[in-house]
CSV table of C-alpha atoms and ligand atoms in Angstrom, one decimal:
chain,number,residue,atom,x,y,z
A,1,MET,CA,68.0,65.6,5.8
A,2,SER,CA,64.4,64.8,6.3
A,3,GLU,CA,65.5,62.0,8.7
A,4,LEU,CA,67.6,64.5,10.6
A,5,ARG,CA,64.7,66.8,10.9
A,6,ALA,CA,62.4,64.0,12.0
A,7,GLU,CA,64.9,63.1,14.7
A,8,GLY,CA,65.1,66.7,15.8
A,9,VAL,CA,61.4,67.0,16.1
A,10,ALA,CA,61.0,63.7,17.9
A,11,SER,CA,63.6,64.7,20.5
A,12,LYS,CA,62.0,68.1,20.9
A,13,SER,CA,58.7,66.6,21.8
A,14,ARG,CA,60.3,64.3,24.4
A,15,GLY,CA,62.2,67.2,26.0
A,16,GLN,CA,65.8,68.2,25.9
A,17,TRP,CA,68.2,70.0,28.2
A,18,ASN,CA,68.5,73.6,27.4
A,19,SER,CA,72.1,74.1,28.4
A,20,THR,CA,75.2,72.0,29.4
A,21,PHE,CA,75.2,73.7,32.8
A,22,GLY,CA,71.6,72.7,33.3
A,23,PHE,CA,72.2,69.1,32.4
A,24,VAL,CA,75.3,68.9,34.6
A,25,MET,CA,73.4,70.4,37.5
A,26,ALA,CA,70.5,67.9,37.0
A,27,ALA,CA,72.8,64.9,36.7
A,28,ALA,CA,74.9,66.0,39.7
A,29,GLY,CA,71.7,66.6,41.5
A,30,SER,CA,70.7,63.0,40.9
A,31,ALA,CA,74.1,61.9,42.1
A,32,ILE,CA,74.3,64.1,45.1
A,33,GLY,CA,72.0,62.8,47.7
A,34,LEU,CA,71.7,61.1,51.1
A,35,GLY,CA,74.6,58.8,50.0
A,36,ASN,CA,77.0,61.7,50.0
A,37,LEU,CA,75.7,63.3,53.2
A,38,TRP,CA,74.9,60.5,55.5
A,39,LYS,CA,77.0,57.6,54.3
A,40,PHE,CA,80.3,58.7,52.8
A,41,PRO,CA,81.8,60.7,55.7
A,42,TYR,CA,81.3,57.8,58.2
A,43,LEU,CA,82.3,55.1,55.7
A,44,ALA,CA,85.6,56.9,55.1
A,45,GLY,CA,86.2,57.5,58.8
A,46,LYS,CA,85.5,53.9,59.7
A,47,ASN,CA,87.4,52.3,56.9
A,48,GLY,CA,90.8,53.8,57.0
A,49,GLY,CA,90.2,57.6,56.6
A,50,GLY,CA,92.6,59.0,54.0
A,51,ALA,CA,93.3,55.5,52.8
A,52,PHE,CA,89.7,54.9,52.0
A,53,VAL,CA,89.4,58.3,50.4
A,54,ILE,CA,92.2,57.4,48.0
A,55,LEU,CA,90.6,54.0,47.2
A,56,TYR,CA,87.2,55.7,46.7
A,57,LEU,CA,88.7,58.3,44.4
A,58,SER,CA,90.5,55.6,42.3
A,59,LEU,CA,87.2,53.7,41.9
A,60,ILE,CA,85.4,56.9,41.0
A,61,VAL,CA,87.9,57.5,38.2
A,62,ILE,CA,88.2,54.0,37.0
A,63,VAL,CA,84.7,52.6,37.4
A,64,GLY,CA,82.5,55.6,38.0
A,65,PHE,CA,83.6,57.7,35.0
A,66,CYS,CA,83.5,54.7,32.7
A,67,LEU,CA,80.0,53.8,33.6
A,68,VAL,CA,78.6,57.3,33.7
A,69,LEU,CA,79.9,57.7,30.1
A,70,ALA,CA,78.6,54.3,29.1
A,71,GLU,CA,75.1,55.0,30.4
A,72,MET,CA,74.9,58.5,28.9
A,73,SER,CA,76.0,57.2,25.5
A,74,VAL,CA,73.3,54.5,25.5
A,75,GLY,CA,70.6,57.1,26.2
A,76,ARG,CA,71.9,59.6,23.7
A,77,LYS,CA,72.2,57.0,21.0
A,78,GLY,CA,68.7,55.6,21.7
A,79,GLN,CA,67.0,58.9,22.2
A,80,SER,CA,64.4,57.1,24.3
A,81,ASP,CA,63.6,56.0,27.8
A,82,ALA,CA,66.0,53.5,29.5
A,83,TYR,CA,64.1,50.5,28.2
A,84,GLY,CA,63.6,51.9,24.8
A,85,SER,CA,67.2,53.1,24.4
A,86,PHE,CA,68.7,49.6,25.0
A,87,LYS,CA,66.0,48.1,22.8
A,88,LYS,CA,66.7,50.4,19.9
A,89,ILE,CA,70.4,49.5,20.0
A,90,ASN,CA,69.7,45.8,20.3
A,91,GLU,CA,66.2,44.4,20.0
A,92,LYS,CA,66.8,41.7,22.6
A,93,CYS,CA,68.3,44.0,25.3
A,94,GLY,CA,65.4,46.2,26.4
A,95,PHE,CA,65.2,44.1,29.6
A,96,ILE,CA,68.5,45.6,30.8
A,97,GLY,CA,66.9,49.1,30.8
A,98,MET,CA,63.8,47.6,32.4
A,99,ILE,CA,65.8,46.3,35.4
A,100,GLY,CA,67.1,49.8,35.8
A,101,VAL,CA,63.6,51.4,35.7
A,102,VAL,CA,62.3,48.9,38.3
A,103,THR,CA,65.3,49.6,40.5
A,104,SER,CA,64.9,53.3,40.4
A,105,PHE,CA,61.2,53.0,41.1
A,106,ILE,CA,61.7,50.9,44.2
A,107,ILE,CA,64.3,53.3,45.4
A,108,LEU,CA,61.9,56.2,44.8
A,109,SER,CA,59.3,54.6,47.1
A,110,TYR,CA,61.6,54.5,50.2
A,111,TYR,CA,63.7,57.6,49.3
A,112,SER,CA,60.5,59.6,49.6
A,113,VAL,CA,59.7,58.2,53.0
A,114,ILE,CA,63.1,59.6,54.2
A,115,GLY,CA,62.4,62.8,52.2
A,116,GLY,CA,59.3,63.1,54.3
A,117,TRP,CA,61.3,62.9,57.6
A,118,ILE,CA,63.5,65.7,56.2
A,119,LEU,CA,60.4,67.9,55.6
A,120,LYS,CA,59.3,67.3,59.2
A,121,TYR,CA,62.7,68.3,60.5
A,122,ILE,CA,62.8,71.5,58.4
A,123,GLY,CA,59.5,72.4,60.0
A,124,SER,CA,60.8,71.7,63.5
A,125,TYR,CA,63.8,73.9,63.0
A,126,PHE,CA,61.7,76.8,61.7
A,127,ALA,CA,59.4,76.2,64.7
A,128,GLY,CA,62.3,76.6,67.2
A,129,GLY,CA,64.6,73.6,67.0
A,130,ILE,CA,64.9,70.2,68.6
A,131,SER,CA,66.1,69.7,72.1
A,132,GLY,CA,69.4,67.7,72.2
A,133,GLY,CA,68.5,65.4,75.0
A,134,GLU,CA,65.3,64.5,73.3
A,135,SER,CA,66.5,64.0,69.8
A,136,SER,CA,66.4,60.2,69.9
A,137,ASN,CA,62.9,60.1,71.3
A,138,TYR,CA,61.8,62.7,68.9
A,139,PHE,CA,63.0,60.7,65.9
A,140,VAL,CA,61.7,57.3,67.2
A,141,SER,CA,58.3,58.7,67.9
A,142,LEU,CA,58.1,60.4,64.5
A,143,ILE,CA,59.0,57.3,62.5
A,144,SER,CA,57.0,54.9,64.6
A,145,SER,CA,53.8,57.0,64.5
A,146,PRO,CA,51.4,55.5,61.8
A,147,LEU,CA,50.0,58.6,60.3
A,148,GLU,CA,52.5,61.5,60.5
A,149,PRO,CA,55.3,60.1,58.4
A,150,LEU,CA,52.8,59.1,55.7
A,151,VAL,CA,51.6,62.6,55.5
A,152,TYR,CA,55.1,63.9,55.0
A,153,HIS,CA,55.9,61.1,52.6
A,154,LEU,CA,52.9,62.2,50.6
A,155,GLY,CA,54.2,65.8,50.8
A,156,PHE,CA,57.6,64.9,49.5
A,157,MET,CA,56.2,62.8,46.7
A,158,MET,CA,54.0,65.7,45.7
A,159,ILE,CA,56.9,68.1,45.5
A,160,THR,CA,58.8,65.6,43.4
A,161,ALA,CA,55.9,65.1,41.1
A,162,LEU,CA,55.3,68.9,40.7
A,163,ILE,CA,58.8,69.4,39.5
A,164,VAL,CA,58.7,66.5,37.1
A,165,LEU,CA,55.4,67.7,35.8
A,166,GLY,CA,57.1,70.8,34.6
A,167,GLY,CA,59.1,68.7,32.1
A,168,VAL,CA,62.8,68.3,31.4
A,169,GLU,CA,63.7,71.8,30.8
A,170,LYS,CA,61.2,73.9,32.7
A,171,GLY,CA,60.9,71.5,35.7
A,172,ILE,CA,63.9,69.4,36.3
A,173,GLU,CA,66.6,71.6,34.8
A,174,ARG,CA,65.2,74.8,36.3
A,175,ALA,CA,64.9,73.3,39.8
A,176,SER,CA,68.4,71.8,39.7
A,177,LYS,CA,70.0,75.0,38.5
A,178,PHE,CA,68.6,76.8,41.6
A,179,MET,CA,68.9,74.0,44.1
A,180,MET,CA,72.4,72.6,43.5
A,181,PRO,CA,74.4,75.9,43.7
A,182,THR,CA,72.4,76.8,46.8
A,183,LEU,CA,73.1,73.5,48.4
A,184,PHE,CA,76.8,74.1,47.7
A,185,ILE,CA,76.8,77.5,49.4
A,186,LEU,CA,74.9,76.2,52.4
A,187,LEU,CA,77.2,73.3,52.8
A,188,ILE,CA,80.2,75.6,52.8
A,189,PHE,CA,78.6,77.7,55.5
A,190,VAL,CA,77.9,74.7,57.7
A,191,GLY,CA,81.4,73.4,57.0
A,192,ILE,CA,83.1,76.6,58.1
A,193,ARG,CA,81.0,76.6,61.3
A,194,SER,CA,82.0,73.0,61.9
A,195,VAL,CA,85.7,73.2,61.3
A,196,THR,CA,86.1,76.4,63.4
A,197,LEU,CA,84.6,74.8,66.6
A,198,PRO,CA,87.1,74.2,69.3
A,199,GLY,CA,88.1,70.5,69.2
A,200,ALA,CA,87.2,70.1,65.5
A,201,THR,CA,90.5,68.6,64.6
A,202,GLU,CA,89.5,65.2,66.2
A,203,GLY,CA,86.8,64.9,63.6
A,204,ILE,CA,89.1,65.8,60.7
A,205,LYS,CA,91.6,63.2,62.0
A,206,PHE,CA,88.8,60.6,62.1
A,207,PHE,CA,87.8,61.5,58.5
A,208,LEU,CA,91.2,61.7,56.8
A,209,LYS,CA,94.0,60.2,58.9
A,210,PRO,CA,95.2,57.4,56.6
A,211,ASP,CA,95.3,53.8,57.9
A,212,PHE,CA,96.1,51.5,55.1
A,213,SER,CA,95.7,48.4,57.4
A,214,LYS,CA,92.0,48.9,57.3
A,215,ILE,CA,91.8,48.4,53.5
A,216,THR,CA,90.4,44.9,53.0
A,217,MET,CA,88.1,43.1,50.7
A,218,GLY,CA,85.2,44.3,52.7
A,219,THR,CA,86.4,47.9,52.4
A,220,PHE,CA,86.8,47.5,48.7
A,221,ILE,CA,83.3,46.2,48.3
A,222,ALA,CA,81.9,49.0,50.5
A,223,ALA,CA,83.7,51.6,48.4
A,224,LEU,CA,82.5,50.2,45.1
A,225,GLY,CA,78.9,50.0,46.4
A,226,GLN,CA,79.2,53.6,47.4
A,227,VAL,CA,80.5,54.6,44.0
A,228,PHE,CA,77.5,53.0,42.4
A,229,PHE,CA,74.8,54.3,44.7
A,230,SER,CA,76.4,57.8,44.8
A,231,LEU,CA,76.7,58.2,41.1
A,232,SER,CA,73.1,56.8,40.5
A,233,LEU,CA,74.5,54.1,38.3
A,234,GLY,CA,72.9,50.8,37.2
A,235,MET,CA,69.4,52.1,37.4
A,236,GLY,CA,68.6,53.8,34.1
A,237,VAL,CA,68.8,57.3,35.5
A,238,MET,CA,71.9,58.3,33.6
A,239,VAL,CA,70.5,56.6,30.5
A,240,THR,CA,67.3,58.7,30.8
A,241,TYR,CA,69.2,61.9,31.5
A,242,GLY,CA,71.6,61.2,28.6
A,243,SER,CA,68.7,60.7,26.2
A,244,TYR,CA,67.7,64.4,26.7
A,245,LEU,CA,71.2,65.5,25.5
A,246,LYS,CA,71.6,67.4,22.3
A,247,LYS,CA,73.6,65.4,19.7
A,248,ASP,CA,76.5,67.9,19.5
A,249,GLY,CA,77.5,68.1,23.2
A,250,ASN,CA,80.7,67.0,24.9
A,251,MET,CA,79.8,63.8,26.7
A,252,PRO,CA,83.4,62.9,27.8
A,253,LYS,CA,83.8,66.2,29.5
A,254,ASP,CA,80.4,66.0,31.2
A,255,SER,CA,81.0,62.5,32.4
A,256,LEU,CA,84.2,63.7,34.2
A,257,THR,CA,82.5,66.7,35.7
A,258,ILE,CA,79.6,64.9,37.3
A,259,PRO,CA,81.6,62.4,39.4
A,260,PHE,CA,84.0,65.3,40.2
A,261,ILE,CA,81.2,67.4,41.7
A,262,ASP,CA,79.7,64.5,43.4
A,263,THR,CA,83.0,63.7,45.1
A,264,ILE,CA,83.6,67.3,46.1
A,265,ILE,CA,80.2,67.4,47.8
A,266,ALA,CA,80.9,64.1,49.6
A,267,MET,CA,84.2,65.5,50.9
A,268,LEU,CA,82.6,68.7,52.0
A,269,ALA,CA,80.0,66.7,53.8
A,270,GLY,CA,82.8,65.1,55.8
A,271,PHE,CA,84.1,68.5,56.8
A,272,ALA,CA,80.6,69.8,57.6
A,273,ILE,CA,79.6,66.8,59.8
A,274,LEU,CA,82.4,65.0,61.5
A,275,PRO,CA,84.3,67.9,63.1
A,276,ALA,CA,81.1,69.2,64.7
A,277,VAL,CA,80.2,65.7,65.9
A,278,PHE,CA,83.6,65.3,67.6
A,279,ALA,CA,83.9,68.8,68.8
A,280,LEU,CA,80.7,68.6,70.8
A,281,GLY,CA,81.5,65.2,72.2
A,282,PHE,CA,79.4,62.8,70.2
A,283,GLU,CA,80.3,59.5,68.4
A,284,PRO,CA,79.7,59.5,64.7
A,285,GLY,CA,77.5,56.8,63.1
A,286,GLN,CA,75.9,56.6,59.7
A,287,GLY,CA,72.5,56.7,58.1
A,288,PRO,CA,69.3,57.9,59.7
A,289,GLY,CA,70.9,57.7,63.2
A,290,LEU,CA,73.6,60.2,62.3
A,291,MET,CA,71.3,62.6,60.4
A,292,PHE,CA,68.2,62.5,62.5
A,293,VAL,CA,69.5,61.8,66.0
A,294,THR,CA,73.2,62.8,66.4
A,295,LEU,CA,73.2,65.9,64.3
A,296,PRO,CA,70.2,67.5,66.0
A,297,ALA,CA,71.9,66.9,69.4
A,298,VAL,CA,75.1,68.5,67.9
A,299,PHE,CA,73.2,71.5,66.6
A,300,ASP,CA,71.5,71.9,70.0
A,301,LYS,CA,74.8,72.3,71.7
A,302,MET,CA,76.3,74.6,69.1
A,303,PRO,CA,76.2,78.4,69.2
A,304,TRP,CA,73.6,79.5,66.7
A,305,GLY,CA,72.7,75.8,66.4
A,306,ASN,CA,69.1,76.2,65.4
A,307,PHE,CA,70.1,78.5,62.5
A,308,PHE,CA,72.7,76.1,61.3
A,309,GLY,CA,70.4,73.1,61.9
A,310,GLY,CA,67.7,74.7,59.8
A,311,MET,CA,70.2,75.5,57.0
A,312,PHE,CA,71.5,72.0,57.1
A,313,PHE,CA,68.1,70.3,56.7
A,314,VAL,CA,67.2,72.6,53.9
A,315,LEU,CA,70.4,71.6,52.1
A,316,VAL,CA,69.6,67.9,52.8
A,317,PHE,CA,66.2,68.5,51.3
A,318,PHE,CA,67.7,69.9,48.1
A,319,ALA,CA,70.0,67.0,47.8
A,320,ALA,CA,67.2,64.5,48.3
A,321,VAL,CA,64.7,66.1,46.0
A,322,THR,CA,67.1,66.5,43.1
A,323,SER,CA,67.7,62.7,43.4
A,324,SER,CA,64.0,61.8,43.7
A,325,ILE,CA,63.1,63.8,40.6
A,326,SER,CA,65.6,61.7,38.6
A,327,LEU,CA,64.2,58.5,40.0
A,328,LEU,CA,60.6,59.5,39.1
A,329,GLU,CA,61.6,60.9,35.7
A,330,THR,CA,63.2,57.5,34.8
A,331,SER,CA,59.9,55.7,34.9
A,332,VAL,CA,57.8,58.7,33.6
A,333,SER,CA,60.0,58.7,30.6
A,334,LEU,CA,59.3,55.0,30.0
A,335,VAL,CA,55.6,55.4,30.3
A,336,VAL,CA,55.5,58.5,28.0
A,337,ASP,CA,57.8,56.9,25.4
A,338,GLN,CA,56.4,53.4,25.4
A,339,PHE,CA,52.7,53.9,26.1
A,340,LYS,CA,52.4,57.3,24.6
A,341,LEU,CA,50.6,58.5,27.8
A,342,ASN,CA,50.9,62.3,28.2
A,343,ARG,CA,53.3,63.5,30.8
A,344,VAL,CA,50.7,64.8,33.3
A,345,LYS,CA,48.9,61.5,33.4
A,346,ALA,CA,52.1,59.6,33.6
A,347,VAL,CA,53.4,61.6,36.5
A,348,ILE,CA,50.2,61.4,38.5
A,349,LEU,CA,49.9,57.7,37.9
A,350,LEU,CA,53.5,56.8,38.8
A,351,ALA,CA,53.8,59.1,41.7
A,352,THR,CA,50.7,57.6,43.2
A,353,ILE,CA,51.9,54.1,42.7
A,354,ALA,CA,55.4,55.0,44.2
A,355,PHE,CA,53.6,56.6,47.1
A,356,ILE,CA,51.6,53.4,47.8
A,357,LEU,CA,54.6,51.2,47.5
A,358,GLY,CA,56.3,53.5,50.0
A,359,VAL,CA,53.5,53.0,52.6
A,360,PRO,CA,54.7,49.7,54.0
A,361,SER,CA,58.3,51.1,54.1
A,362,SER,CA,57.0,54.0,56.1
A,363,LEU,CA,55.0,51.7,58.5
A,364,ALA,CA,57.9,49.3,58.8
A,365,ASN,CA,59.4,51.6,61.5
A,366,GLY,CA,56.2,51.4,63.5
A,367,ILE,CA,53.1,49.2,63.3
A,368,LEU,CA,54.6,46.9,60.7
A,369,GLY,CA,57.9,46.7,62.6
A,370,GLU,CA,57.3,43.1,63.6
A,371,THR,CA,56.4,41.9,60.1
A,372,MET,CA,59.5,40.2,58.7
A,373,ILE,CA,60.1,39.0,55.2
A,374,PHE,CA,63.3,37.0,54.8
A,375,GLY,CA,64.3,38.2,58.2
A,376,LYS,CA,64.0,41.9,57.3
A,377,ASN,CA,61.3,44.5,57.7
A,378,PHE,CA,59.8,45.9,54.5
A,379,PHE,CA,62.0,49.0,54.4
A,380,ASP,CA,65.2,47.1,54.9
A,381,LEU,CA,64.1,44.5,52.4
A,382,MET,CA,63.7,47.1,49.7
A,383,VAL,CA,67.0,48.7,50.5
A,384,PHE,CA,68.7,45.3,50.4
A,385,LEU,CA,67.0,44.3,47.2
A,386,THR,CA,68.1,47.5,45.4
A,387,ASP,CA,71.6,48.1,46.9
A,388,ASN,CA,72.9,44.6,47.1
A,389,ILE,CA,71.2,42.8,44.2
A,390,LEU,CA,69.6,45.0,41.5
A,391,LEU,CA,72.2,47.7,41.4
A,392,PRO,CA,75.3,45.5,40.9
A,393,VAL,CA,73.4,43.2,38.5
A,394,GLY,CA,72.2,46.2,36.4
A,395,GLY,CA,75.7,47.7,36.4
A,396,LEU,CA,77.2,44.4,35.2
A,397,LEU,CA,74.7,43.9,32.4
A,398,LEU,CA,75.3,47.5,31.3
A,399,CYS,CA,79.1,46.9,31.1
A,400,LEU,CA,78.6,43.6,29.1
A,401,PHE,CA,76.1,45.3,26.9
A,402,VAL,CA,78.3,48.3,26.0
A,403,GLY,CA,81.5,46.2,26.0
A,404,TYR,CA,80.4,43.2,24.0
A,405,ILE,CA,76.9,43.6,22.4
A,406,TRP,CA,76.7,47.1,21.2
A,407,GLY,CA,80.5,47.2,21.0
A,408,PRO,CA,82.8,49.9,22.4
A,409,GLU,CA,83.8,51.1,18.9
A,410,GLU,CA,80.2,51.9,18.1
A,411,ALA,CA,79.7,53.5,21.5
A,412,LEU,CA,82.8,55.6,20.9
A,413,LYS,CA,81.3,56.9,17.7
A,414,GLU,CA,78.3,58.2,19.7
A,415,ILE,CA,80.6,59.5,22.4
A,416,THR,CA,82.9,61.5,20.0
A,417,ASN,CA,80.0,62.8,17.9
A,418,ASN,CA,81.1,60.6,15.0
A,419,ASN,CA,84.8,61.3,15.5
A,420,LYS,CA,84.4,65.0,15.6
A,421,LEU,CA,85.5,65.2,19.3
A,422,LYS,CA,88.9,64.2,20.5
A,423,PHE,CA,88.7,61.7,23.3
A,424,LYS,CA,92.2,60.9,24.5
A,425,LEU,CA,91.0,58.4,27.1
A,426,GLY,CA,89.1,56.3,24.5
A,427,LYS,CA,91.3,53.3,24.7
A,428,LEU,CA,91.4,53.3,28.4
A,429,TRP,CA,87.6,53.7,28.5
A,430,ILE,CA,87.2,50.6,26.4
A,431,PHE,CA,89.6,48.6,28.6
A,432,GLY,CA,87.6,49.8,31.7
A,433,ILE,CA,84.2,48.9,30.3
A,434,ARG,CA,85.2,45.5,28.9
A,435,TYR,CA,87.5,44.2,31.6
A,436,ILE,CA,88.0,46.3,34.8
A,437,ALA,CA,84.4,47.2,35.6
A,438,PRO,CA,82.8,43.8,34.9
A,439,VAL,CA,85.4,42.0,37.0
A,440,MET,CA,84.9,44.3,39.9
A,441,LEU,CA,81.1,44.0,39.7
A,442,GLY,CA,81.4,40.3,39.5
A,443,ILE,CA,83.4,40.3,42.7
A,444,VAL,CA,80.7,42.4,44.4
A,445,ILE,CA,77.9,40.1,43.2
A,446,PHE,CA,79.8,37.0,44.2
A,447,ASN,CA,80.3,38.4,47.7
A,448,CYS,CA,76.7,39.4,48.1
A,449,LEU,CA,75.5,35.9,47.1
A,450,LYS,CA,77.9,34.4,49.6
B,501,LIG,N1,72.8,59.1,44.2
B,501,LIG,C1,71.9,59.3,45.2
B,501,LIG,C2,72.6,59.5,46.6
B,501,LIG,O1,73.8,59.6,46.7
B,501,LIG,C3,70.9,58.3,45.4
B,501,LIG,C4,70.2,57.9,44.1
B,501,LIG,C5,70.3,56.6,43.7
B,501,LIG,C6,69.6,58.8,43.4
B,501,LIG,C7,69.8,56.3,42.5
B,501,LIG,C8,69.1,58.5,42.2
B,501,LIG,C9,69.2,57.2,41.8
B,501,LIG,O2,71.9,59.5,47.6
């Protein structure tokens, strides 16, 4: 009893979600980000449309769900930050969590640079929009200028830090409960506008018309990589968020809901973006080019374009900031739990370091553009390091940890609240975490090394 009480007190002092809805919004907020908005629609269109979507959905169900549940269970069992949770379960395995924390911290540094560009665009739309013919110059001159993007990067990092300063419940949960439903409504609005434009069907065809001949090994790897990045897996985020769960919740259900919402938003993004791009005579692309060059040109030609453009960048901002708070929280949680620093100091310290680490990424599009490391500029190097190396390795170690070191039976006890919950997919989950997911990740790592 006294042990129970001690555990309750300990977890209270390190923060806890106040409601399931709040937790699901925060975790979905982490998952839903630029990956859904600027990568998924194009990836699907380019790689076989409906055929890719079917492949992606299968991977979400098989690998995504398995790993979300595995990460959350490690966190809830350990009741500590990502490093501490792994270490509590097995003394020698803290390093797995540490890899995750490092990954999420690096991602934060460049995610915030992009977040800064989004802030700038919101400002531009409020100030009257961006002229279509100029959108490419506008973007290039923004990102290549030395000072301006840094100021916006600082602004974005400060907003992220302010929310995280508020703590788990009053900061992260509260912000997510407001931002995620608003994002959803804005996306529906933009989507309706997009699919009702004359000529929109071309875009829908590009997005969904199935072409199974495009499904190759490369497509498979791209789809799996997208599952990982999009669900914020392999980087300690879901472990950290899981550690703030109350012990009596329903983890199996939550770990189905989060990938489900993430996928719905990715699909909606396809309907919001591609039909408009095609209807107004543009070619789709992905990444920054799509978001910061093509879409402003699309909005400029669209009736009420400035209004929808402004709305769109606000929703992109909500998606990005709910992801960046999860990235910052992952390392804040480590510093608070391991070094007993108070939250305010930890947030200020880590946000400052992440800001500084983001500086060369920001300058890589301008004055540091010629400085190459391993043939890549600093920004691209950071993206490559996290997406192609750290994420799959972190994911693989997680599977091996849960599948073979901690042991899936033990993990299932945590997942089912000591057999109080029915979890019909238990056996399948064990099979997924021990065999399917590690093999798939092994293939990805093997191909990256090649
Ligand atoms: N899942 C986010 C996206 O789709 C990115 C992200 C990665 C967020 C890792 C947090 C952690 O953009």
